[in-house]
PDB file of C-alpha atoms in Angstrom:
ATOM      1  CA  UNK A   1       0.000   0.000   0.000  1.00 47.00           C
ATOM      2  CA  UNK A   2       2.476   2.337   1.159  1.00 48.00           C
ATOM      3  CA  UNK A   3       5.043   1.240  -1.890  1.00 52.00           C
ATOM      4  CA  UNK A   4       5.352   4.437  -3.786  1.00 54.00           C
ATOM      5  CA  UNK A   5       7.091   5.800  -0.513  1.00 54.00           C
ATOM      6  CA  UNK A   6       9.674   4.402  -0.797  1.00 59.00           C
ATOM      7  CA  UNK A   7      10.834   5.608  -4.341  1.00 59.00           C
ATOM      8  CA  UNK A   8       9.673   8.975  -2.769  1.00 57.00           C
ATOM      9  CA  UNK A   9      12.028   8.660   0.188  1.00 55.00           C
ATOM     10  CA  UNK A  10      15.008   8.043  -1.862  1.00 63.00           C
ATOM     11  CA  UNK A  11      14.017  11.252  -4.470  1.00 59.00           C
ATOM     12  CA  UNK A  12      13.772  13.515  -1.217  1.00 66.00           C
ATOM     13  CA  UNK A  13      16.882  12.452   0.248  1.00 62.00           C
ATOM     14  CA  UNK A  14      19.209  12.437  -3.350  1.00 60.00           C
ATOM     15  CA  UNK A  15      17.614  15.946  -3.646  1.00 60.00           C
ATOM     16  CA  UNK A  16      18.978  17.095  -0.216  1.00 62.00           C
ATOM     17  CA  UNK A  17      22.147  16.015  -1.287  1.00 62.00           C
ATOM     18  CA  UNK A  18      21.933  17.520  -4.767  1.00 62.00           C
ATOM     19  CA  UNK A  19      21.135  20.766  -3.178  1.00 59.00           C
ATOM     20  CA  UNK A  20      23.704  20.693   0.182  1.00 61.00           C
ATOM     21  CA  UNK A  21      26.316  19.339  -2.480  1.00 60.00           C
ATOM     22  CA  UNK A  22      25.649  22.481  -4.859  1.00 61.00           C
ATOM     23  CA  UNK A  23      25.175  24.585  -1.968  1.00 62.00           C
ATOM     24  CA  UNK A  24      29.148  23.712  -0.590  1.00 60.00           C
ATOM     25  CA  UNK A  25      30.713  23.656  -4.197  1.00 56.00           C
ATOM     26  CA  UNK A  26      28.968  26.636  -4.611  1.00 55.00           C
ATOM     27  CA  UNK A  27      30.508  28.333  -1.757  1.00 56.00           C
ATOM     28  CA  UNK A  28      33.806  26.859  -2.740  1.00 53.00           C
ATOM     29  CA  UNK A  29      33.169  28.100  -6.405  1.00 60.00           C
ATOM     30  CA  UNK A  30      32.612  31.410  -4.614  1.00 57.00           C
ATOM     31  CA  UNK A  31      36.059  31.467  -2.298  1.00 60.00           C
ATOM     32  CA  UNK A  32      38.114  30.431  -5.476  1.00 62.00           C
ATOM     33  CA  UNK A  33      36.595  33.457  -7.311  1.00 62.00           C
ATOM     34  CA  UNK A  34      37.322  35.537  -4.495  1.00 57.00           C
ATOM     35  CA  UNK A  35      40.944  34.173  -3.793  1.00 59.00           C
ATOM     36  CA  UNK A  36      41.607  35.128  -8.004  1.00 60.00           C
ATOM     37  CA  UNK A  37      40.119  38.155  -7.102  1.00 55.00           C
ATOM     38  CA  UNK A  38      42.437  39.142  -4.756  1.00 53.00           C
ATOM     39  CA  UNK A  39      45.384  37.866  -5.972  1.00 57.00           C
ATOM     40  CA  UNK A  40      44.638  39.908  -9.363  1.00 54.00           C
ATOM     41  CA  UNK A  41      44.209  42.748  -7.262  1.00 53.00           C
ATOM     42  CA  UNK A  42      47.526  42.286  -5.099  1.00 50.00           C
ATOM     43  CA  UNK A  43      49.239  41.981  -8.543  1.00 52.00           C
ATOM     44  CA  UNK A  44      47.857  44.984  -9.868  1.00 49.00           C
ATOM     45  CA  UNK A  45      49.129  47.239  -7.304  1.00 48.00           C
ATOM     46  CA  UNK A  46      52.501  45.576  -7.518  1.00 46.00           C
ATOM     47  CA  UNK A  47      52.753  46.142 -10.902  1.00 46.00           C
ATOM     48  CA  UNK A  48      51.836  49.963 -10.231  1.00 49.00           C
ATOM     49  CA  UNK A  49      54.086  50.124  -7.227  1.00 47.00           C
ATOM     50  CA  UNK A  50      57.343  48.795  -9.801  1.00 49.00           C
ATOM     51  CA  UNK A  51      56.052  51.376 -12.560  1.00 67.00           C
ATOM     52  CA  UNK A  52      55.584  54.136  -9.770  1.00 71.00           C
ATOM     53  CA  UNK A  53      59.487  52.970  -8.871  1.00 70.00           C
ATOM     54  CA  UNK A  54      60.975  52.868 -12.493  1.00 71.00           C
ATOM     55  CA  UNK A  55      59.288  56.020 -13.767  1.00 74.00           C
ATOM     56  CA  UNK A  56      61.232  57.733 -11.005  1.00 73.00           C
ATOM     57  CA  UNK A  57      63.936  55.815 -11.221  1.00 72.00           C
ATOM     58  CA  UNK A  58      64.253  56.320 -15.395  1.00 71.00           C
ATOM     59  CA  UNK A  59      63.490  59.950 -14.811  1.00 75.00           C
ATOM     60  CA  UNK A  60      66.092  61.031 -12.651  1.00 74.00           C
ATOM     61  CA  UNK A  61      68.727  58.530 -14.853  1.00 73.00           C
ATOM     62  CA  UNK A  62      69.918  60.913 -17.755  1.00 76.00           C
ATOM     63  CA  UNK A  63      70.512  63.123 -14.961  1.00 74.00           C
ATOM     64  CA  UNK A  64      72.640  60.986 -12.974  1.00 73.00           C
ATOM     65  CA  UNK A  65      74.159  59.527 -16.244  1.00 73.00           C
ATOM     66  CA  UNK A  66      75.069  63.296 -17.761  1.00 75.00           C
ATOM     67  CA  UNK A  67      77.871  63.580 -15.799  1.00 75.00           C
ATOM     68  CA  UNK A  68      79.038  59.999 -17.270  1.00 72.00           C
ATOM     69  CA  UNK A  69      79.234  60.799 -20.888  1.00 75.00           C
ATOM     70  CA  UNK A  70      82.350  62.081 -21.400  1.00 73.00           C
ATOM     71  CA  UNK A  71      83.705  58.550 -19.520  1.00 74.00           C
ATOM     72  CA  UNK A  72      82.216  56.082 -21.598  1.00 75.00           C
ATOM     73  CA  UNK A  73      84.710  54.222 -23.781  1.00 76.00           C
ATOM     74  CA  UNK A  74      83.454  54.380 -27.889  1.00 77.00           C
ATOM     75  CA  UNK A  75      83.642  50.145 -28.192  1.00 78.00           C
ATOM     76  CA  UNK A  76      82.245  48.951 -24.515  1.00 77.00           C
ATOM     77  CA  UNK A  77      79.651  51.730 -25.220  1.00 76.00           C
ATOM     78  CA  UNK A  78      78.569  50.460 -28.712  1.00 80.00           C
ATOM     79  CA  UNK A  79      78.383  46.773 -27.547  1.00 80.00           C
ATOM     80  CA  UNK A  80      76.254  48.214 -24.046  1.00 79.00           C
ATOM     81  CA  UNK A  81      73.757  50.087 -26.513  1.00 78.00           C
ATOM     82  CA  UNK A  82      73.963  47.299 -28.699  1.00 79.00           C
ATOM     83  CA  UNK A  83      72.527  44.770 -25.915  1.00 81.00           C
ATOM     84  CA  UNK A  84      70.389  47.235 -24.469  1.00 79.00           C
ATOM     85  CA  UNK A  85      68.063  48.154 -27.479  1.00 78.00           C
ATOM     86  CA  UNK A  86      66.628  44.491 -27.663  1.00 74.00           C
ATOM     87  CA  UNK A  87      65.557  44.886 -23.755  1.00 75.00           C
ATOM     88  CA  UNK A  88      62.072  46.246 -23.712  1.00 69.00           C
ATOM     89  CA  UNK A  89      62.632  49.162 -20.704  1.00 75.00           C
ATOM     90  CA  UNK A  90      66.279  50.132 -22.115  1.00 74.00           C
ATOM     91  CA  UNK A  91      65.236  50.706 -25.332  1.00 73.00           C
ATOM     92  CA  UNK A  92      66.481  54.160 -26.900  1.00 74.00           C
ATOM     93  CA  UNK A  93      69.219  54.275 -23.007  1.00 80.00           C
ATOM     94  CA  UNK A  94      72.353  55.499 -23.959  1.00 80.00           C
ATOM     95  CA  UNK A  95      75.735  53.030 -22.595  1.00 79.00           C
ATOM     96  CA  UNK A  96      76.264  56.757 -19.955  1.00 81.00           C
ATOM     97  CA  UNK A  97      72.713  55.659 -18.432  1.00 82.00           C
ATOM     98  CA  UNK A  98      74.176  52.091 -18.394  1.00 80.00           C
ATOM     99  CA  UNK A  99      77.084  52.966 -16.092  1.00 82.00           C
ATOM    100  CA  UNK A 100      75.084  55.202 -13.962  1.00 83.00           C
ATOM    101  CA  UNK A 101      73.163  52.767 -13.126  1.00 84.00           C
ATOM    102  CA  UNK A 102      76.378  50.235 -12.518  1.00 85.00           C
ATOM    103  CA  UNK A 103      77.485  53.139 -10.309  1.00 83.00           C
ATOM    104  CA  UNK A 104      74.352  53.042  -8.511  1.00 85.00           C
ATOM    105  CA  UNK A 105      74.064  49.493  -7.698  1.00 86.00           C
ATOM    106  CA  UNK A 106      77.691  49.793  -6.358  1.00 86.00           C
ATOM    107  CA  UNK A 107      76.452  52.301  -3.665  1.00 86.00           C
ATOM    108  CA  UNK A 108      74.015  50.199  -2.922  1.00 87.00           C
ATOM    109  CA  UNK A 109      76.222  47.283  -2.216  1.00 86.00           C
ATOM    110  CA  UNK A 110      78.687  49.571  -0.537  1.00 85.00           C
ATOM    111  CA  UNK A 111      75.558  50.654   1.738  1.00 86.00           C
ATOM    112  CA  UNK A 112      74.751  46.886   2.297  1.00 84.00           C
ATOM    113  CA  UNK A 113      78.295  46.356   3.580  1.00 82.00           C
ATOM    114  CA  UNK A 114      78.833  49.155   5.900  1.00 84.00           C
ATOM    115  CA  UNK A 115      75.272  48.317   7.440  1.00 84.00           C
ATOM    116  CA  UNK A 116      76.519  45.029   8.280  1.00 82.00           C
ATOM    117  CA  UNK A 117      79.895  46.394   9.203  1.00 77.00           C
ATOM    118  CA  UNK A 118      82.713  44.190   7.899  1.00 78.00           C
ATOM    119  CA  UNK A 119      85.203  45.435   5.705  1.00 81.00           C
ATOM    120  CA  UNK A 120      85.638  42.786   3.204  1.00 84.00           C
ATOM    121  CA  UNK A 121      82.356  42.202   2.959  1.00 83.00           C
ATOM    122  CA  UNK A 122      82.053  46.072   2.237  1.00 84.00           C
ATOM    123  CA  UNK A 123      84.359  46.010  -0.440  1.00 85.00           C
ATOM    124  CA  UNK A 124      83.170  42.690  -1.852  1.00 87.00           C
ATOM    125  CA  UNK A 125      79.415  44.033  -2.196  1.00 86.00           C
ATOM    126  CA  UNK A 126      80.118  47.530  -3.454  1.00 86.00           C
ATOM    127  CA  UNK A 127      82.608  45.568  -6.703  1.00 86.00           C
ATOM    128  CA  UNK A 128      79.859  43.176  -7.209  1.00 86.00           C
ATOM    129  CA  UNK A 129      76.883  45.820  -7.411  1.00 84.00           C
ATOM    130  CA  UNK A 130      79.122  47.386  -9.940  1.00 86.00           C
ATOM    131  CA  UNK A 131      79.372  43.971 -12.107  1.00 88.00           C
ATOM    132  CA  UNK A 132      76.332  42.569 -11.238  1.00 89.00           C
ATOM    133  CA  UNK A 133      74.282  44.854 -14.330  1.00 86.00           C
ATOM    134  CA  UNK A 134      76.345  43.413 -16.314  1.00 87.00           C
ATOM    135  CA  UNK A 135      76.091  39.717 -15.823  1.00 90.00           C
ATOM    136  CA  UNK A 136      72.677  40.589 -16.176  1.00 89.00           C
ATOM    137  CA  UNK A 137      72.747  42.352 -19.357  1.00 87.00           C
ATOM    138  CA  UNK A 138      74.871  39.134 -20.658  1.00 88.00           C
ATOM    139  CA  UNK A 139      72.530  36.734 -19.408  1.00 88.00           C
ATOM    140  CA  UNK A 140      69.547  38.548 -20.767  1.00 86.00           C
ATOM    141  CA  UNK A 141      71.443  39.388 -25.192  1.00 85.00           C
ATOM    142  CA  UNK A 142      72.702  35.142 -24.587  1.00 85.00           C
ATOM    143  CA  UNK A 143      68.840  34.151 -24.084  1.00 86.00           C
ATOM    144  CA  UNK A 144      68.069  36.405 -27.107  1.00 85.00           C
ATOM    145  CA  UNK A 145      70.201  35.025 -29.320  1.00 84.00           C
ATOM    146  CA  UNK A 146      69.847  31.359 -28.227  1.00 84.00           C
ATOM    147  CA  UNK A 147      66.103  32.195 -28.725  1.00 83.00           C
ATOM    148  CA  UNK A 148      67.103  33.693 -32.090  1.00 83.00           C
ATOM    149  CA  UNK A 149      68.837  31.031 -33.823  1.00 83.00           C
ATOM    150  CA  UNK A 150      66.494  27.988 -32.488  1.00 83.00           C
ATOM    151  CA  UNK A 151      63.964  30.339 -34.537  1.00 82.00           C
ATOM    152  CA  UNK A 152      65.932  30.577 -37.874  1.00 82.00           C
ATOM    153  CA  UNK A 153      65.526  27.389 -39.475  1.00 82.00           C
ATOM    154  CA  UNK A 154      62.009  27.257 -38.834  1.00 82.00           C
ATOM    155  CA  UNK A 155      61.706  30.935 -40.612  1.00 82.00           C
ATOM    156  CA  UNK A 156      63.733  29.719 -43.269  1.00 81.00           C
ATOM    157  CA  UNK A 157      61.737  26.694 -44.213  1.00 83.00           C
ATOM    158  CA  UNK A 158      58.505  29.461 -44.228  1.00 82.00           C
ATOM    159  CA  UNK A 159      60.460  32.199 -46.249  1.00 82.00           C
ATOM    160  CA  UNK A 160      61.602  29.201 -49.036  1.00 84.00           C
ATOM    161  CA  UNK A 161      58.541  27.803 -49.245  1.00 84.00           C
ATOM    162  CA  UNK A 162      56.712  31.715 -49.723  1.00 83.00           C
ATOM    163  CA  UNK A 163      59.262  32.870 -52.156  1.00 82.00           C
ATOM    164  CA  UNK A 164      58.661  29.180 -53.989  1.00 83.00           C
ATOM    165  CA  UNK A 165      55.327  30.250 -54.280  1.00 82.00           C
ATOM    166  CA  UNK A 166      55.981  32.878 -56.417  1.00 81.00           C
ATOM    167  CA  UNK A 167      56.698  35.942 -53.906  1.00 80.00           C
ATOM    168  CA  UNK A 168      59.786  37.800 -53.817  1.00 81.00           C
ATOM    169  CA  UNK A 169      62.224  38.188 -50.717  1.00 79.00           C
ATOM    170  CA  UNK A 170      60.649  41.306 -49.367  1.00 83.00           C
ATOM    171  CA  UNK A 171      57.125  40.098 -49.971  1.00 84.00           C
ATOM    172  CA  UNK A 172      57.638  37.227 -48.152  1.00 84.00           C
ATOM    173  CA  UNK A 173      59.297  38.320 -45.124  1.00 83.00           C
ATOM    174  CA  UNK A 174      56.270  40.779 -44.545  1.00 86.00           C
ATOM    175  CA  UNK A 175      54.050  38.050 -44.866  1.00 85.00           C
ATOM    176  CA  UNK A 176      55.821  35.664 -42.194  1.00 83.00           C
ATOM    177  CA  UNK A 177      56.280  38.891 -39.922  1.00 83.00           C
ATOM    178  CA  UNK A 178      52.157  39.433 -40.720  1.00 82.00           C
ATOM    179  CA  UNK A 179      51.244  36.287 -39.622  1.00 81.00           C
ATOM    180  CA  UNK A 180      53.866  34.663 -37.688  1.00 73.00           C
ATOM    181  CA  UNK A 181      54.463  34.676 -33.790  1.00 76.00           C
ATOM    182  CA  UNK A 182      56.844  37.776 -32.163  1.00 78.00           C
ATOM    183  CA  UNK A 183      59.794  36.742 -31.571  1.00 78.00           C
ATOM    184  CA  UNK A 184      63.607  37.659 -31.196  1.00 79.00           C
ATOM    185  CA  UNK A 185      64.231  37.083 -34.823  1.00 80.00           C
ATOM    186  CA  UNK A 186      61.004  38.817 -36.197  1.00 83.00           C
ATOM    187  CA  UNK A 187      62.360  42.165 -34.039  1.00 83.00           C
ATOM    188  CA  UNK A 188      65.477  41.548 -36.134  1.00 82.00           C
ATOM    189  CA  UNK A 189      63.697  40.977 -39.742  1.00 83.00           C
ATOM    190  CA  UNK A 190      61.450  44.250 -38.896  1.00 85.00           C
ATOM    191  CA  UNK A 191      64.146  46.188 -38.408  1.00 84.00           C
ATOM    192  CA  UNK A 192      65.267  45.487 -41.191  1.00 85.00           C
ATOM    193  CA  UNK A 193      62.039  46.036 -43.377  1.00 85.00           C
ATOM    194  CA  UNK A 194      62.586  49.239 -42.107  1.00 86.00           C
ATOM    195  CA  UNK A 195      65.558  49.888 -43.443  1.00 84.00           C
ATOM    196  CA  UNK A 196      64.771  48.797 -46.686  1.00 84.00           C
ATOM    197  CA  UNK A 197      61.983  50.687 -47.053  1.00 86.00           C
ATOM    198  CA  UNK A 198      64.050  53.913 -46.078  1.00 86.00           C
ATOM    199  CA  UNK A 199      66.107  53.047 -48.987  1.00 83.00           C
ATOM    200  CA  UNK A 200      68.671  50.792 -48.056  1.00 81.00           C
ATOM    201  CA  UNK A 201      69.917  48.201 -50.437  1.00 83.00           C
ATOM    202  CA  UNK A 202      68.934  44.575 -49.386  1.00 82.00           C
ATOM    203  CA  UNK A 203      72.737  43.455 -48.731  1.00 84.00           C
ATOM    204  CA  UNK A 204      73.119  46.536 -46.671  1.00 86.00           C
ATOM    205  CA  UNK A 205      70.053  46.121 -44.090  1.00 85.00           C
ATOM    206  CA  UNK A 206      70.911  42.176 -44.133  1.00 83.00           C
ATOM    207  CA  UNK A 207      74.572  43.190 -43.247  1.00 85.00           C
ATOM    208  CA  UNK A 208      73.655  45.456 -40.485  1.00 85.00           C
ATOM    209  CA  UNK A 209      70.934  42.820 -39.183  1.00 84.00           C
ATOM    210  CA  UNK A 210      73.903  40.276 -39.021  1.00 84.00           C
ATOM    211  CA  UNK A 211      76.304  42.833 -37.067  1.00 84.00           C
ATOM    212  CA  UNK A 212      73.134  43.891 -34.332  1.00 81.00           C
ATOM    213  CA  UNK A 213      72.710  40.001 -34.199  1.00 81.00           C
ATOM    214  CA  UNK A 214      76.624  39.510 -33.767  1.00 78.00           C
ATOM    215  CA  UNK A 215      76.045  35.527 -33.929  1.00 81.00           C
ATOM    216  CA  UNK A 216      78.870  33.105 -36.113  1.00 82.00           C
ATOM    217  CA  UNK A 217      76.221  31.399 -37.885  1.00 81.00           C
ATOM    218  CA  UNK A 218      73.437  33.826 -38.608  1.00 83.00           C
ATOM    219  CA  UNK A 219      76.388  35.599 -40.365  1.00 85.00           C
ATOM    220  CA  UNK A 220      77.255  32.669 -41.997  1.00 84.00           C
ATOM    221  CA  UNK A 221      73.555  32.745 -43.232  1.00 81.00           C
ATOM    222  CA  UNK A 222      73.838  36.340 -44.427  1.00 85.00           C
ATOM    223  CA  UNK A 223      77.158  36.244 -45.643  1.00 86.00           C
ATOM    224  CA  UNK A 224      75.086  32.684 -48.189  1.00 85.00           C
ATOM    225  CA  UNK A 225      72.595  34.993 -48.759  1.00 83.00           C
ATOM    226  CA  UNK A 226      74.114  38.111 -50.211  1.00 84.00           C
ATOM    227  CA  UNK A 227      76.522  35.751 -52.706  1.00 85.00           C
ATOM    228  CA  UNK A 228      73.668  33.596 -53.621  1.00 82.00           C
ATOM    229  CA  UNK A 229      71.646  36.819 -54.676  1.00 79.00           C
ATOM    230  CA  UNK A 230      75.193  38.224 -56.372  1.00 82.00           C
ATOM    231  CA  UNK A 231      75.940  35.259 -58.400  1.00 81.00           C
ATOM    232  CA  UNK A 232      72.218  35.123 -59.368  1.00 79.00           C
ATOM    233  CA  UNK A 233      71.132  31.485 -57.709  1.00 76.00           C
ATOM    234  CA  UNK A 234      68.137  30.606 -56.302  1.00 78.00           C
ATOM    235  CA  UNK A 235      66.913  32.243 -52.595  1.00 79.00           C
ATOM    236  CA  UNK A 236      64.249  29.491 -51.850  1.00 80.00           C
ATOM    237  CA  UNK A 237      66.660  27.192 -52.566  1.00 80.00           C
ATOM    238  CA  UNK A 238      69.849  29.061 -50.452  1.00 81.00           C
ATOM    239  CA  UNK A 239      67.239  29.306 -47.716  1.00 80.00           C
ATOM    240  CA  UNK A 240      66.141  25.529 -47.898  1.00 82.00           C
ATOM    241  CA  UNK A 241      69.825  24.977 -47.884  1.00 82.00           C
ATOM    242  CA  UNK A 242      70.764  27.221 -44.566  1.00 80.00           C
ATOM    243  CA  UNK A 243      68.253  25.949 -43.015  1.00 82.00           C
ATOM    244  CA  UNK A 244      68.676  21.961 -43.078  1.00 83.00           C
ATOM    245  CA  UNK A 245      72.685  23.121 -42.185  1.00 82.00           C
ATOM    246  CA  UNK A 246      71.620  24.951 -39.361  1.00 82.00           C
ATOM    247  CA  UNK A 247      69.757  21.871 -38.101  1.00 82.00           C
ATOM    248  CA  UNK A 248      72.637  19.695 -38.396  1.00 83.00           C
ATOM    249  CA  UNK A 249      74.710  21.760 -36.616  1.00 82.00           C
ATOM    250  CA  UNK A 250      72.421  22.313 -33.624  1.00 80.00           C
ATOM    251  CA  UNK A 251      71.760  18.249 -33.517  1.00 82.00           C
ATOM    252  CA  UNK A 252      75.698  17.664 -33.371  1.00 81.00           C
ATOM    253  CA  UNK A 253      76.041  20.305 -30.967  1.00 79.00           C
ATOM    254  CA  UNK A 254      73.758  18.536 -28.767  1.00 80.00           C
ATOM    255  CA  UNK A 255      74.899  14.986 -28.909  1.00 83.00           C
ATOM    256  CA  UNK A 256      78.399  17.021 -28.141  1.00 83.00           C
ATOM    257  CA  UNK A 257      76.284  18.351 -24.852  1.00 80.00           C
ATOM    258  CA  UNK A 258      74.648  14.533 -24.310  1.00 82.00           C
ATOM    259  CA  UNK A 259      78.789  13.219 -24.485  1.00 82.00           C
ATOM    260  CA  UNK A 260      80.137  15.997 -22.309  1.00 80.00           C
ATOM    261  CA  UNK A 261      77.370  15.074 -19.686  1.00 79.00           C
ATOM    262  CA  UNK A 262      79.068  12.301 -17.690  1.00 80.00           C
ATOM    263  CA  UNK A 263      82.497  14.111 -17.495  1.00 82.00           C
ATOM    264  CA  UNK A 264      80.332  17.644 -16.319  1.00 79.00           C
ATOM    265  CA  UNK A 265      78.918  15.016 -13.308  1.00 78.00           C
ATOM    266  CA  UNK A 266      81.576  14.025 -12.412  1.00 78.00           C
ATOM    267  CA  UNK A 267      82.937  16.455  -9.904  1.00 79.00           C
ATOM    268  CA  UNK A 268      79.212  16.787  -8.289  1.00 77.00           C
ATOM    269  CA  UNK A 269      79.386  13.042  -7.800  1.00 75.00           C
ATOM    270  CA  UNK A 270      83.003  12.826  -6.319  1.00 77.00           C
ATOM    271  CA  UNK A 271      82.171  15.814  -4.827  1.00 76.00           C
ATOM    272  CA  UNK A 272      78.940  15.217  -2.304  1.00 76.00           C
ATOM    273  CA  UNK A 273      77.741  11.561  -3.247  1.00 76.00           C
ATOM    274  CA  UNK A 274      81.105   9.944  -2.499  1.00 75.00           C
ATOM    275  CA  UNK A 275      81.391  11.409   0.816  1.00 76.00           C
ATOM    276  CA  UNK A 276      78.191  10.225   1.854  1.00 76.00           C
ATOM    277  CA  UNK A 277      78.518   6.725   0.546  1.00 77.00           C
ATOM    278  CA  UNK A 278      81.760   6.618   2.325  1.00 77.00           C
ATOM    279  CA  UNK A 279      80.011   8.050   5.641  1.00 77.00           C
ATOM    280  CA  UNK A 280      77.410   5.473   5.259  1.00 80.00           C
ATOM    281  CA  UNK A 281      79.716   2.405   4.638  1.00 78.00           C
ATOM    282  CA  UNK A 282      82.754   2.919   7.305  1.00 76.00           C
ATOM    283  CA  UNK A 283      80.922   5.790   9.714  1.00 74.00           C
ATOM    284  CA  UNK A 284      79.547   3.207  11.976  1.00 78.00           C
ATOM    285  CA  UNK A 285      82.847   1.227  11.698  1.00 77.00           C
ATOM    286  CA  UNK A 286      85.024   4.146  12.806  1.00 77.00           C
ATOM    287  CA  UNK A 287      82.863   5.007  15.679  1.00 75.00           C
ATOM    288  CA  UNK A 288      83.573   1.397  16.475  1.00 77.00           C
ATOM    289  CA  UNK A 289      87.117   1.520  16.479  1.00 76.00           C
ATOM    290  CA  UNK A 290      87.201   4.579  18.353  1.00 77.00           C
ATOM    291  CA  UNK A 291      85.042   3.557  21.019  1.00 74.00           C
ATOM    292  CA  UNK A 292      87.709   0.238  21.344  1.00 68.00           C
ATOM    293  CA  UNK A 293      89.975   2.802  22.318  1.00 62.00           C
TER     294      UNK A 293
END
């Protein structure tokens, strides 16, 4: 008689569930959002803070770096100015701003030191604030062009296969720029649409792109490029060329890298496994022995 209860039952309760389960993800749902929320928020005003920081900090740096000008050695300067246009926040800095702001990281390690009040320490952190822009700088133009030439082939392969489709050199590099992905090498290549449209010739802006790049084999590249266009042969097929060389050369340099591995661990391993395999093995016996005694 009282059957249909029980299907009842069992619809009320799995609705309770339903509902309490909804009701707690729901609320979790809610403290995620909340947590993003904030967390956006916290990075926003960092962000602001840092630009608050270096808008003061690059508009008081020609200042500091006027002074400097007439100290700044022609080549190191070139090279600095050189390395600093591809950095987005140093574009347009002169190599003077550059060894300001050396200078001022030096104070700032010389300040560190005489806080903590030792000497060497002192003279330690006020040489390496003044080096430590540098290494820096390095660090940041070696990713660039590591970045740069694991692009190239890739761009080659698209610029022969454009230019075998009937486009010309020019054409084709606007295209790939147009619709490919930004890049170290695609800052490079619009540079240099931009100096060929302000009249340069195209062995000219490709020679200047290889000296900005300042990389053995994307000059090699250039240096294929401007005698293959000389003596009248084929780009696309130059390019096609370049390109499968350039892989070779990367995949011997690393199986070089895979057969220099063991003899790069080697000194980690003698140096802090051995130790402990030899504390593990004779520690017990040596506290042994010296408890005989």
């Amino acid at each position: 008689m009282f059957a249909w209860l029980i299907p009842l039952v069992i619809f009320i309760a799995v609705f309770l569930l339903a509902l309490a389960g909804q009701r707690r993800f729901g609320q979790a749902r809610l403290r995620r959002q909340a947590l993003a929320v904030a967390q956006v928020e916290a990075k926003a005003l960092r962000v602001r803070q840092e630009s608050r920081l270096e808008k003061l900090f690059f508009n008081w740096l020609p200042v500091l770096a006027a002074p400097q000008k007439a100290w700044v050695p022609q080549p190191w300067g070139s090279g600095v100015e050189r390395k600093l246009r591809n950095i987005s926040k140093w574009q347009g800095r002169s190599a003077a701003e550059w060894l300001a702001t050396k200078e001022l990281t030096a104070v700032f390690g010389l300040l560190f030191g005489l806080a903590i009040g030792d000497f060497f320490l002192t003279v330690l952190a006020a040489v390496g604030g003044f080096f430590l822009p540098d290494l820096w700088l390095n660090e940041q133009d070696t990713k660039r062009r590591r970045s740069l030439m694991r692009e190239l082939p890739e761009w080659l392969d698209l610029l022969s296969a454009c230019m075998q489709a009937g486009m010309g050199f020019e054409q084709a590099v606007a295209v790939i720029l147009e619709r490919g992905r930004p890049g170290a090498l695609a800052t490079e290549l619009t540079d240099m649409m931009r100096n060929l449209r302000m009249g340069q010739s195209r062995r000219d802006a490709l020679q200047i792109m290889a000296r900005r790049v300042d990389e053995q084999d994307f000059t090699t590249f250039v240096t294929a490029l401007v005698q293959a266009e000389r003596l009248g042969v084929s780009l696309a097929e130059t390019l096609k060329t370049q390109a499968a060389q350039l892989r070779q050369k990367r995949s011997q340099q690393v199986e070089k890298q895979a057969l220099e591995a063991p003899i790069k661990l080697l000194f980690p391993l003698i140096a802090f496994i051995f130790p402990v395999v030899f504390l593990i093995l004779f520690g017990p016996i040596i506290v042994r022995f010296m408890q005989g005694f």
